[in-house]
XYZ file of C-alpha atoms in Angstrom:
769
model
C 0.000 0.000 0.000
C 1.617 3.346 -0.997
C 2.165 5.865 1.770
C 2.541 9.613 1.417
C 4.156 11.706 4.131
C 3.567 8.915 6.607
C 6.780 8.457 8.634
C 7.355 5.270 10.662
C 6.818 7.107 13.926
C 3.283 8.207 12.914
C 0.433 7.314 15.213
C -0.842 3.768 14.847
C -4.486 4.845 14.726
C -5.699 5.232 11.152
C -8.892 6.875 9.921
C -10.337 5.018 6.919
C -12.472 6.993 4.491
C -13.730 6.452 0.951
C -12.892 8.788 -1.921
C -16.553 9.661 -2.235
C -16.945 10.530 1.444
C -13.761 12.620 1.466
C -15.011 14.644 -1.499
C -18.428 15.053 0.130
C -16.582 16.650 3.055
C -13.989 18.763 1.230
C -15.324 19.535 -2.237
C -19.063 20.085 -1.891
C -20.004 23.734 -2.174
C -22.982 25.980 -2.885
C -26.699 25.460 -2.497
C -28.704 22.490 -1.370
C -30.733 21.895 -4.523
C -33.450 19.252 -4.455
C -35.516 20.484 -7.363
C -37.006 17.302 -8.684
C -34.988 16.030 -11.640
C -35.421 12.258 -11.738
C -32.037 10.597 -11.468
C -31.370 7.139 -12.854
C -32.214 4.298 -10.519
C -29.481 2.134 -9.060
C -30.259 -0.557 -11.639
C -30.108 2.002 -14.464
C -26.806 3.298 -13.120
C -25.294 -0.192 -13.061
C -26.573 -0.864 -16.577
C -25.179 2.470 -17.779
C -21.735 1.703 -16.389
C -21.837 -1.709 -18.064
C -22.808 -0.158 -21.420
C -19.925 2.311 -21.331
C -17.435 -0.361 -20.279
C -18.700 -2.653 -23.045
C -17.769 -0.015 -25.616
C -14.147 0.058 -24.477
C -11.275 -2.095 -25.654
C -10.260 -5.551 -24.472
C -7.659 -4.287 -22.002
C -10.101 -2.007 -20.197
C -10.272 -2.744 -16.469
C -13.515 -2.118 -14.586
C -13.895 -1.353 -10.877
C -10.211 -0.732 -10.192
C -9.573 -0.891 -6.429
C -7.200 1.835 -5.221
C -5.967 3.025 -1.842
C -3.194 4.985 -0.170
C -2.284 6.489 3.181
C -1.655 10.070 4.110
C -0.534 10.646 7.677
C -3.388 9.170 9.744
C -5.738 8.812 6.759
C -6.379 5.645 4.790
C -8.126 6.633 1.561
C -9.775 3.930 -0.536
C -12.188 3.548 -3.406
C -12.910 1.984 -6.781
C -12.337 3.836 -10.030
C -14.903 3.029 -12.708
C -12.486 2.085 -15.481
C -8.855 2.211 -16.650
C -7.217 1.715 -20.036
C -3.553 1.080 -19.261
C -2.478 1.270 -22.898
C -3.959 4.734 -23.307
C -3.095 5.664 -19.715
C -6.709 6.811 -19.398
C -8.693 6.698 -16.132
C -12.457 7.165 -16.327
C -15.216 8.142 -13.931
C -18.722 7.428 -15.275
C -21.748 9.420 -14.156
C -25.221 8.492 -15.361
C -27.939 11.106 -15.799
C -31.073 11.798 -17.796
C -32.356 14.903 -19.522
C -30.376 17.943 -20.620
C -26.636 17.701 -19.973
C -26.435 21.478 -19.588
C -28.691 21.276 -16.536
C -26.138 19.367 -14.450
C -25.205 21.954 -11.768
C -21.639 23.308 -11.733
C -21.128 22.274 -8.111
C -22.038 18.677 -9.043
C -19.471 18.667 -11.853
C -16.832 20.093 -9.535
C -17.539 17.291 -7.077
C -17.253 14.675 -9.853
C -13.906 16.087 -11.001
C -12.615 16.040 -7.430
C -13.434 12.336 -7.160
C -11.730 11.553 -10.475
C -8.607 13.536 -9.558
C -8.329 11.660 -6.277
C -8.606 8.332 -8.090
C -5.963 9.604 -10.496
C -3.610 10.453 -7.651
C -4.082 7.024 -6.085
C -3.351 5.347 -9.428
C -0.215 7.437 -10.003
C 1.029 6.526 -6.552
C 0.229 2.861 -7.048
C 1.864 2.500 -10.486
C 4.428 5.346 -10.285
C 3.028 7.020 -13.400
C 4.483 10.356 -14.547
C 1.136 11.668 -15.810
C -2.384 10.506 -16.483
C -5.334 11.283 -18.739
C -8.593 11.714 -16.852
C -11.944 11.382 -18.563
C -15.213 12.268 -16.886
C -17.925 10.469 -18.861
C -21.561 11.564 -18.548
C -23.875 8.841 -19.844
C -27.512 9.622 -20.647
C -29.526 6.548 -19.697
C -32.403 7.513 -21.996
C -30.580 7.853 -25.354
C -27.322 6.125 -24.274
C -25.204 9.027 -25.512
C -21.847 9.757 -23.897
C -20.498 13.235 -23.166
C -16.779 12.786 -22.393
C -14.737 15.542 -20.731
C -10.983 14.918 -21.022
C -8.084 16.435 -19.117
C -4.411 15.491 -18.794
C -2.631 15.955 -15.473
C 0.872 15.352 -14.234
C 1.311 12.959 -11.358
C 2.772 15.819 -9.322
C -0.337 17.965 -9.754
C -2.664 15.072 -8.903
C -0.685 14.148 -5.796
C -0.665 17.805 -4.747
C -4.470 17.844 -5.129
C -4.680 14.607 -3.131
C -2.577 16.067 -0.330
C -4.577 19.301 -0.313
C -7.876 17.422 0.035
C -6.423 15.249 2.778
C -5.133 18.312 4.617
C -8.640 19.768 4.522
C -9.876 16.670 6.338
C -6.925 15.598 8.501
C -7.712 17.809 11.479
C -11.292 16.552 11.506
C -10.091 12.955 11.128
C -7.640 13.331 14.005
C -10.409 14.798 16.136
C -12.632 11.846 15.227
C -9.870 9.369 16.064
C -9.240 11.073 19.406
C -12.966 11.074 20.137
C -13.279 7.402 19.321
C -10.298 6.434 21.470
C -11.673 8.455 24.374
C -15.148 7.028 23.773
C -13.981 3.424 23.783
C -11.851 3.903 26.881
C -14.724 5.581 28.732
C -17.296 3.016 27.648
C -15.061 0.166 28.744
C -15.155 1.600 32.273
C -18.719 2.953 32.189
C -20.963 1.968 35.064
C -24.634 1.087 34.805
C -26.578 4.323 35.407
C -28.659 2.922 38.268
C -27.511 1.533 41.579
C -28.613 -1.980 40.704
C -30.166 -3.873 37.831
C -33.884 -4.568 38.039
C -34.788 -8.215 38.318
C -34.468 -9.713 34.856
C -32.577 -6.683 33.572
C -29.158 -8.243 34.218
C -30.139 -11.349 32.246
C -31.223 -9.089 29.416
C -28.013 -7.051 29.505
C -25.743 -10.082 29.626
C -27.479 -11.661 26.631
C -27.132 -8.446 24.603
C -23.449 -8.076 25.465
C -22.690 -11.681 24.517
C -24.495 -11.276 21.207
C -22.438 -8.214 20.326
C -19.208 -9.735 21.643
C -19.656 -12.975 19.700
C -21.173 -11.204 16.662
C -24.352 -13.194 16.449
C -27.943 -12.034 16.216
C -30.388 -12.197 19.100
C -34.141 -12.430 19.506
C -34.849 -11.643 23.132
C -38.237 -11.679 24.835
C -38.283 -9.629 28.004
C -41.274 -8.529 30.104
C -42.615 -5.001 29.958
C -41.625 -2.746 32.799
C -38.078 -4.049 33.455
C -36.304 -1.238 31.583
C -35.475 -2.767 28.207
C -34.148 0.470 26.709
C -31.292 1.009 29.154
C -31.001 -2.776 29.558
C -30.039 -3.037 25.883
C -28.302 0.301 25.257
C -25.814 -0.088 28.129
C -24.458 -3.550 27.186
C -24.499 -2.718 23.473
C -22.348 0.347 24.106
C -19.992 -1.688 26.281
C -19.662 -4.022 23.285
C -19.011 -1.048 20.972
C -15.780 -0.487 22.880
C -15.007 -4.198 23.212
C -15.551 -5.001 19.517
C -14.488 -1.610 18.103
C -17.811 -1.013 16.414
C -18.233 2.249 14.544
C -21.899 2.916 15.302
C -24.876 1.741 17.287
C -28.317 2.141 15.693
C -31.356 2.111 18.001
C -34.398 1.612 15.769
C -37.958 2.152 16.933
C -41.459 1.671 15.555
C -43.019 4.678 17.271
C -42.076 8.098 18.648
C -42.208 7.076 22.358
C -39.480 4.523 21.656
C -37.134 7.281 20.508
C -37.654 9.190 23.738
C -36.953 6.111 25.860
C -33.709 5.524 23.955
C -32.657 9.168 24.347
C -33.445 8.980 28.063
C -31.331 5.827 28.367
C -28.334 7.488 26.711
C -28.797 10.612 28.858
C -28.877 8.498 32.034
C -25.667 6.747 31.010
C -23.987 10.082 30.262
C -25.106 11.571 33.579
C -23.868 8.579 35.593
C -20.480 8.536 33.862
C -19.896 12.227 33.216
C -17.997 13.336 31.306
C -18.744 10.555 28.818
C -17.584 11.341 25.251
C -20.549 9.770 23.513
C -22.498 11.445 20.720
C -26.119 10.429 20.187
C -28.339 11.719 17.386
C -32.119 11.600 16.986
C -33.344 11.281 13.398
C -36.798 12.731 12.754
C -38.868 12.669 9.569
C -38.489 15.522 7.129
C -42.102 16.711 7.409
C -41.631 17.191 11.176
C -38.361 19.146 10.885
C -38.914 21.400 7.863
C -38.733 25.089 8.821
C -40.297 26.322 5.572
C -42.899 23.786 4.398
C -44.258 26.342 1.934
C -40.926 26.551 0.080
C -39.093 24.202 -2.263
C -35.724 22.676 -1.327
C -33.364 24.822 -3.381
C -31.467 28.054 -2.908
C -33.787 30.184 -5.041
C -36.719 29.331 -2.762
C -35.564 28.394 0.736
C -33.076 30.562 2.670
C -31.824 27.506 4.567
C -30.939 25.785 1.271
C -29.084 28.775 -0.154
C -25.352 28.321 0.503
C -26.109 25.226 2.593
C -22.821 23.455 1.813
C -20.821 26.622 2.439
C -22.228 26.955 5.962
C -22.420 23.224 6.725
C -18.814 22.845 8.012
C -19.342 25.398 10.778
C -22.721 23.926 11.731
C -21.272 20.416 11.784
C -18.359 21.466 13.976
C -20.650 23.320 16.380
C -22.956 20.334 16.675
C -20.290 17.782 17.588
C -18.434 20.193 19.858
C -21.549 21.129 21.816
C -24.203 18.948 23.372
C -23.457 15.229 23.353
C -27.120 14.362 22.868
C -28.298 15.808 19.573
C -32.042 15.447 19.868
C -34.460 17.173 17.505
C -34.528 20.423 19.479
C -30.738 20.639 19.769
C -30.132 19.974 16.081
C -32.721 22.611 15.208
C -31.064 25.152 17.477
C -27.634 24.581 15.927
C -29.044 24.581 12.398
C -30.852 27.881 12.819
C -27.807 29.486 14.433
C -25.885 28.673 11.249
C -28.814 29.141 8.857
C -28.841 25.609 7.447
C -31.660 23.103 7.068
C -32.134 21.065 10.304
C -33.206 17.926 8.449
C -30.200 17.801 6.138
C -27.838 18.804 8.932
C -29.042 15.742 10.860
C -28.443 13.599 7.757
C -24.825 14.768 7.651
C -24.329 14.271 11.392
C -25.086 10.539 11.110
C -21.484 10.185 9.895
C -19.949 11.769 12.971
C -21.941 10.397 15.923
C -21.752 7.123 17.841
C -25.438 6.348 18.447
C -28.239 7.028 15.976
C -31.838 6.779 17.196
C -34.580 6.701 14.600
C -37.445 4.873 12.970
C -37.124 1.370 11.476
C -37.198 2.779 7.958
C -33.786 4.438 8.356
C -32.149 1.018 8.252
C -34.663 -1.482 6.879
C -36.405 0.396 4.064
C -35.471 -0.070 0.389
C -33.447 3.166 0.223
C -32.532 3.370 3.911
C -30.036 6.112 4.804
C -28.227 4.248 7.582
C -27.922 1.006 5.651
C -26.577 2.861 2.608
C -23.959 4.711 4.655
C -22.969 1.497 6.424
C -22.241 -0.167 3.097
C -20.530 2.865 1.561
C -18.191 3.384 4.508
C -17.707 -0.255 5.546
C -18.920 0.595 9.042
C -19.113 -2.126 11.641
C -22.460 -1.489 13.297
C -24.606 -2.892 16.043
C -28.377 -2.673 15.582
C -30.981 -2.644 18.358
C -34.570 -3.194 17.207
C -37.038 -1.936 19.804
C -40.524 -3.528 20.095
C -39.438 -5.894 17.337
C -42.820 -7.596 17.038
C -43.818 -4.533 14.981
C -41.171 -5.258 12.358
C -43.248 -7.982 10.696
C -46.001 -5.615 9.553
C -43.650 -2.686 9.028
C -41.360 -4.867 6.939
C -44.258 -6.028 4.785
C -45.297 -2.427 4.190
C -41.771 -1.402 3.190
C -41.686 -4.009 0.430
C -45.263 -3.684 -0.812
C -46.279 -1.539 -3.784
C -49.803 -0.379 -4.593
C -51.317 1.598 -7.438
C -54.821 3.061 -7.315
C -56.502 3.641 -10.663
C -58.463 6.566 -9.234
C -55.160 8.391 -8.893
C -54.435 7.828 -12.600
C -57.888 8.999 -13.662
C -57.539 12.192 -11.613
C -54.000 12.778 -12.897
C -55.051 12.528 -16.534
C -57.400 15.482 -16.039
C -54.581 17.813 -14.956
C -51.543 16.307 -16.700
C -49.656 18.378 -19.302
C -50.663 17.542 -22.902
C -47.256 16.016 -23.643
C -47.900 13.271 -21.061
C -51.446 12.301 -21.955
C -50.521 9.726 -24.595
C -48.278 7.871 -22.143
C -50.911 8.002 -19.411
C -53.616 6.846 -21.817
C -51.412 3.874 -22.697
C -51.172 2.969 -19.010
C -54.929 3.314 -18.624
C -55.629 1.007 -21.574
C -53.176 -1.612 -20.325
C -54.736 -1.381 -16.863
C -58.245 -1.908 -18.228
C -57.128 -4.866 -20.339
C -55.658 -6.457 -17.222
C -58.905 -6.234 -15.260
C -61.597 -6.537 -17.932
C -62.141 -10.289 -17.439
C -62.028 -10.219 -13.631
C -65.368 -11.159 -12.107
C -64.713 -11.328 -8.330
C -64.106 -8.093 -6.465
C -60.799 -9.491 -5.243
C -58.517 -11.822 -7.181
C -54.879 -12.883 -7.076
C -52.740 -13.644 -10.118
C -49.624 -15.805 -10.448
C -47.438 -12.995 -11.856
C -47.613 -9.233 -12.329
C -49.034 -8.148 -15.741
C -46.169 -7.741 -18.218
C -48.029 -5.478 -20.642
C -49.104 -3.126 -17.868
C -45.593 -2.877 -16.454
C -44.189 -2.199 -19.921
C -46.690 0.656 -20.381
C -45.841 1.926 -16.914
C -42.130 1.899 -17.745
C -42.685 3.980 -20.880
C -44.789 6.435 -18.907
C -42.083 6.766 -16.241
C -39.476 7.552 -18.900
C -41.752 10.155 -20.489
C -42.599 11.745 -17.133
C -38.916 11.767 -16.205
C -38.081 13.642 -19.403
C -40.839 16.132 -18.628
C -39.540 16.717 -15.103
C -36.017 17.227 -16.395
C -37.198 19.816 -18.901
C -39.354 21.581 -16.277
C -37.170 21.316 -13.194
C -38.539 24.439 -11.515
C -42.186 23.369 -11.626
C -44.189 21.925 -8.739
C -46.168 18.843 -9.766
C -47.228 17.115 -6.561
C -49.747 14.643 -8.014
C -47.498 13.802 -10.946
C -44.538 13.166 -8.652
C -46.661 10.939 -6.432
C -47.728 8.853 -9.426
C -44.138 8.756 -10.678
C -42.748 7.432 -7.385
C -45.596 4.946 -6.976
C -44.870 3.647 -10.479
C -41.138 3.332 -9.777
C -41.861 1.413 -6.586
C -44.329 -0.865 -8.366
C -41.823 -1.682 -11.099
C -39.070 -2.342 -8.557
C -41.262 -4.745 -6.611
C -42.282 -6.463 -9.853
C -38.617 -7.102 -10.669
C -38.184 -8.932 -7.359
C -41.528 -10.703 -7.394
C -41.255 -14.204 -5.920
C -43.026 -16.553 -3.517
C -42.610 -14.057 -0.685
C -45.271 -11.830 -2.323
C -48.596 -12.006 -4.123
C -50.079 -9.894 -6.894
C -53.729 -9.027 -6.390
C -56.367 -6.738 -7.874
C -59.277 -5.234 -5.942
C -62.141 -3.935 -8.074
C -63.710 -0.675 -6.872
C -67.361 0.342 -7.058
C -66.478 3.369 -9.228
C -66.036 3.042 -12.980
C -64.048 4.806 -15.656
C -65.938 7.642 -17.302
C -65.098 6.381 -20.798
C -65.666 2.652 -20.311
C -67.779 0.277 -18.279
C -64.654 -1.284 -16.798
C -64.545 -0.969 -12.986
C -61.640 0.974 -11.573
C -59.273 -1.052 -9.422
C -56.324 -1.140 -7.072
C -53.325 -3.255 -8.046
C -51.040 -4.451 -5.275
C -47.730 -6.282 -5.211
C -48.193 -7.348 -1.630
C -45.267 -8.602 0.408
C -46.206 -11.366 2.864
C -42.746 -12.436 4.032
C -40.220 -9.582 4.366
C -37.474 -12.045 5.338
C -35.585 -12.047 1.991
C -35.249 -8.257 2.136
C -34.598 -7.798 5.852
C -32.034 -10.627 5.880
C -29.750 -8.421 3.778
C -29.880 -5.770 6.478
C -29.084 -8.268 9.241
C -26.132 -9.549 7.183
C -24.695 -6.024 6.920
C -24.616 -5.503 10.695
C -22.024 -7.065 12.967
C -24.864 -7.912 15.340
C -28.609 -7.287 15.480
C -30.589 -7.534 18.722
C -34.367 -7.579 18.351
C -36.249 -7.276 21.636
C -39.842 -7.117 22.778
C -42.204 -8.403 25.429
C -43.821 -10.556 22.720
C -41.429 -12.563 20.539
C -42.997 -15.956 21.077
C -42.845 -18.352 19.337
C -39.345 -17.604 18.004
C -39.769 -19.586 14.767
C -42.520 -17.190 13.698
C -40.129 -14.236 13.883
C -37.166 -16.107 12.418
C -39.240 -17.239 9.453
C -40.923 -13.917 8.683
C -38.057 -11.528 9.503
C -35.198 -13.531 8.023
C -32.875 -13.907 10.977
C -30.243 -16.509 10.006
C -30.992 -19.743 11.842
C -27.389 -20.672 12.637
C -26.346 -17.187 13.700
C -29.417 -16.278 15.776
C -30.020 -17.032 19.450
C -33.362 -16.769 21.235
C -33.570 -15.836 24.905
C -36.677 -15.630 27.063
C -35.919 -13.447 30.083
C -37.793 -14.662 33.163
C -40.253 -12.140 34.479
C -39.306 -10.263 37.647
C -42.992 -10.094 38.479
C -44.883 -12.746 40.376
C -48.291 -14.239 39.755
C -49.406 -12.641 43.003
C -49.023 -9.211 41.402
C -51.377 -9.861 38.490
C -54.727 -11.574 38.792
C -55.493 -12.945 35.311
C -59.095 -14.034 34.872
C -60.362 -15.827 31.770
C -64.038 -15.191 31.109
C -65.099 -18.114 28.927
C -68.842 -17.550 29.224
C -68.670 -14.558 26.857
C -67.859 -14.871 23.152
C -66.528 -11.841 21.279
C -66.829 -13.474 17.852
C -68.364 -11.159 15.282
C -71.624 -13.111 15.164
C -71.914 -12.905 18.972
C -71.062 -9.223 19.407
C -74.583 -7.991 20.077
C -75.097 -10.615 22.799
C -71.762 -9.746 24.415
C -72.426 -6.028 25.023
C -74.453 -6.239 28.238
C -72.393 -9.030 29.902
C -69.148 -7.133 29.222
C -70.604 -3.911 30.614
C -71.823 -5.731 33.735
C -68.429 -7.408 34.250
C -66.582 -4.093 33.968
C -68.985 -2.333 36.347
C -68.804 -5.094 38.940
C -64.997 -5.045 38.956
C -64.906 -1.257 39.144
C -67.298 -1.109 42.094
C -65.394 -3.835 43.936
C -62.022 -2.165 43.357
C -62.358 1.462 42.221
C -59.473 2.848 40.225
C -58.251 3.371 36.670
C -58.827 0.685 34.034
C -58.308 0.265 30.309
C -60.829 -1.682 28.234
C -59.621 -2.958 24.848
C -61.778 -3.943 21.881
C -61.083 -5.256 18.406
C -62.458 -2.233 16.515
C -63.804 1.278 16.963
C -67.255 0.008 16.105
C -67.196 -2.645 18.832
C -65.706 -0.131 21.285
C -68.517 2.310 20.573
C -71.213 -0.301 21.044
C -69.886 -1.387 24.443
C -69.265 2.224 25.504
C -72.858 3.194 24.713
C -74.225 0.180 26.582
C -71.969 0.937 29.549
C -72.983 4.625 29.643
C -76.656 3.708 29.579
C -76.424 1.157 32.377
C -73.629 2.674 34.490
C -73.919 6.464 34.051
C -72.110 7.233 37.318
C -68.802 5.581 36.322
C -66.431 8.011 34.491
C -65.344 6.865 31.033
C -63.304 8.309 28.168
C -62.706 6.932 24.692
C -60.051 6.595 22.044
C -61.275 7.901 18.698
C -60.006 7.510 15.146
C -57.391 10.015 13.932
C -56.518 11.414 17.349
C -53.874 14.143 17.344
C -50.849 14.010 19.627
C -52.619 16.483 21.913
C -55.709 14.248 21.973
C -53.621 11.208 22.893
C -51.862 13.155 25.637
C -55.216 14.270 27.036
C -56.458 10.671 27.036
C -53.419 9.525 29.045
C -53.572 12.532 31.375
C -56.895 11.196 32.690
C -54.909 8.378 34.364
C -53.609 9.897 37.611
C -52.937 8.251 40.983
C -56.040 9.952 42.353
C -58.432 9.563 39.399
C -61.042 6.857 38.845
C -62.596 5.628 35.625
C -62.335 3.445 32.541
C -60.621 4.363 29.285
C -61.967 2.603 26.191
C -59.291 1.808 23.577
C -58.645 -0.286 20.480
C -56.422 -3.345 20.768
C -53.261 -2.796 18.756
C -53.716 0.970 18.802
C -51.811 3.852 20.369
C -52.710 2.901 23.960
C -52.152 -0.845 23.707
C -48.347 -0.678 23.814
C -45.536 1.770 24.449
C -47.298 3.672 27.244
C -46.294 3.655 30.892
C -48.957 4.057 33.612
C -47.269 2.780 36.782
C -48.705 2.336 40.224
C -52.238 3.545 40.821
C -52.408 5.238 37.421
C -53.622 1.886 36.034
C -54.790 -1.065 38.094
C -56.513 -3.254 35.542
C -57.450 -4.060 31.969
C -60.374 -5.695 30.205
C -59.433 -7.309 26.880
C -62.595 -8.237 25.006
C -61.041 -9.985 21.993
C -58.298 -12.361 20.948
C -57.080 -9.634 18.629
C -57.241 -11.952 15.623
C -56.914 -10.123 12.289
C -60.091 -9.904 10.277
C -60.919 -12.818 8.014
C -60.917 -11.308 4.533
C -59.650 -12.287 1.073
C -56.197 -10.803 1.611
C -55.625 -12.546 4.931
C -56.987 -15.802 3.579
C -54.571 -15.602 0.659
C -51.794 -14.962 3.154
C -52.868 -17.945 5.216
C -52.707 -20.226 2.206
C -49.301 -18.934 1.066
C -47.738 -19.181 4.540
C -49.122 -22.685 4.868
C -47.221 -23.663 1.717
C -44.023 -21.897 2.788
C -43.828 -22.937 6.438
C -45.770 -26.133 6.808
C -48.952 -27.634 8.207
C -50.783 -25.312 10.587
C -48.415 -22.386 10.084
C -50.854 -20.619 7.775
C -53.505 -20.016 10.441
C -51.046 -19.488 13.284
C -48.813 -17.038 11.376
C -51.707 -15.113 9.860
C -54.176 -14.977 12.730
C -53.277 -16.550 16.074
C -49.763 -15.252 16.780
C -50.373 -11.653 15.650
C -53.607 -11.548 17.658
C -52.199 -12.850 20.924
C -49.150 -10.628 20.575
C -51.529 -7.642 20.792
C -53.284 -9.152 23.816
C -50.045 -9.639 25.756
C -48.836 -6.156 24.850
C -52.087 -4.597 26.081
C -52.062 -6.612 29.306
C -48.482 -5.493 29.835
C -49.691 -1.965 30.538
C -50.924 -3.054 33.994
C -47.788 -4.216 35.827
C -44.911 -1.784 35.326
C -42.912 -2.116 38.533
C -42.107 -4.428 41.437
C -44.727 -2.824 43.682
C -47.582 -2.753 41.163
C -50.719 -4.848 41.649
C -53.520 -5.329 39.157
C -56.028 -7.486 37.325
C -56.517 -8.485 33.688
C -59.755 -9.944 32.310
C -59.358 -11.978 29.118
C -62.878 -12.020 27.714
C -63.617 -14.779 25.205
C -64.187 -18.512 25.400
C -61.186 -19.148 23.113
C -58.793 -17.968 25.827
C -59.560 -21.245 27.532
C -57.996 -23.427 24.820
C -54.708 -25.160 25.595
C -52.978 -23.750 22.500
C -53.861 -20.177 23.460
C -52.831 -20.617 27.094
C -49.425 -21.933 26.038
C -48.763 -18.665 24.225
C -49.530 -16.484 27.253
C -46.705 -15.432 29.596
C -45.747 -18.279 31.909
C -45.790 -16.091 35.017
C -49.464 -15.214 34.637
C -51.791 -17.007 37.032
C -54.718 -18.223 34.922
């Protein structure tokens, strides 16, 4: 490996960085400009590179690996192509539309990358000079626009050294921070005086998983402190295994707060602890100017963004160690940069990133992309991991609604109407012979996808030619179409293709409008790639039983994954679990169940006044019981969850639960109040669960049942589709009652099916039933 200005006595610690990342840091200037100009997809980019390489001579080398050291830097990357005979090094950039519209600051960045590759090649092969060719390849017409320059090795090496010097101080600071971080974490004490019962078992299992680099599914009871019980050992392992980052991924906003609180507690107990934690928040919740477009001519925080970013970045990492949403916003506004895109940049320079599942598991996930680009060694904590099954399915499902197309055609520019008409005709041909309202098909419709592809190309050309326009509905259709085509390319037994006919009809034909869906049923093939990228993944929840269900659907590797069931610290004496078999909550029995449920709730309340939650399978069922209860028990205070509650509404609902209050809150099983809320002590003393929580029997779920039966064996179809997801919601809801070692409470499981042996085996073993 060539070394430049790297004497033998140099420090042993080396900061590794890719050519691309170095240029992003040193050579990016000017405005943040996100005016929508559709870039080639990853697949189109790969195909474009292959086309260009295929036009070169026999001696042309693709993907040339290069690296060198400069002081404490180790720079590495892959040049796109090299012709040794012509001494010509190429960097290929794919684009679509008008070449003249490529911004100058983008071209400058591309040249910086190519010059760095050129310097690395000159160092590696001791070349006196080198020809550099920046090739822009239009993926639509496959034309090349080559830009050629010749440079001496001395000038390229000087450029290399200058770029490294721009970064070296930051790199040395990062190395010093990491060394201090690892040393401090190795000695860090648990933030509380003692572990809660069960918490030590949890922590030891997490540490072993990270130490031995295997994956872990761990079921641990609610109320034992799973956030700090996983964060603390995972961070100890960061130092032990020299991991670059720890990602704490959550399904809901309360999970982010618990993770931030855990990090803050660890920092307070071990102050000063050099540990940087960052909260990632969705763009729509962090945008300061939602009425403006993301470019310098519209938004003041986009204008000159990359010129002001270095100062904002430095201020952020030098200031508060916990960069939550409010702190990032404060720093961003002080330096007049966009808070959302500042937080995106800061992911590179922090130790812990806390955010939603989609930041790592989605198709274009930021954290997963950066992990691959930078060869990070990461640990991943998946909070409330039972949610990842449905979230994973949603991430890899694509749907197109024909009503959207019909509405779009009315407002689309004339130049796009032919392409959209072609899609409409192909859509109608696909559905014209369908008789049932819902039907599955063995494969996605080729003719429709071909028409969709042509429309996407045409729309992309239109966007490129009209980059300053705002076309919200057109962009939505465009992205939906891209997603649909991507899912069609990967269509396999893990998904189904179905069409749902709608009551409405096209104005020009008698063909019913419809919704097409490429519906993922088993996200395992996609999520497994994410698990493989991480050094270790720990998925934890109070409900991860049975483990085979989660292994099969999430894609955890069987040989590399352990399953641990943490014994509950709570005793059966704390929770009185009563199964009420005389009442059926089946749909056909709902009307007969209303009065008995109301009487049961009233009797329990009068015997032991206090705060209770009552869970039902739907808003409709909730409303029916609530009305019956109000009519027969008007003196007992009640309050209800409603559809589409705001954050303020949800807070008001929970604020009714105080140590001194009395009453019953009506809620939906699986909703906002069935998991992730903490009502300790007298704030909640009991719950009524009037359902098994089984998903509705409908054509989609029945199709899922049949497919899962084929994939996972006899009986798995019903269990994986209905029973396990339903009981997981029941256990989560019941878990709201006992939150600490001194809590006492009661749970009523209302339905005759709770009495079956199979159901009882899936309930927590510490419950007294």
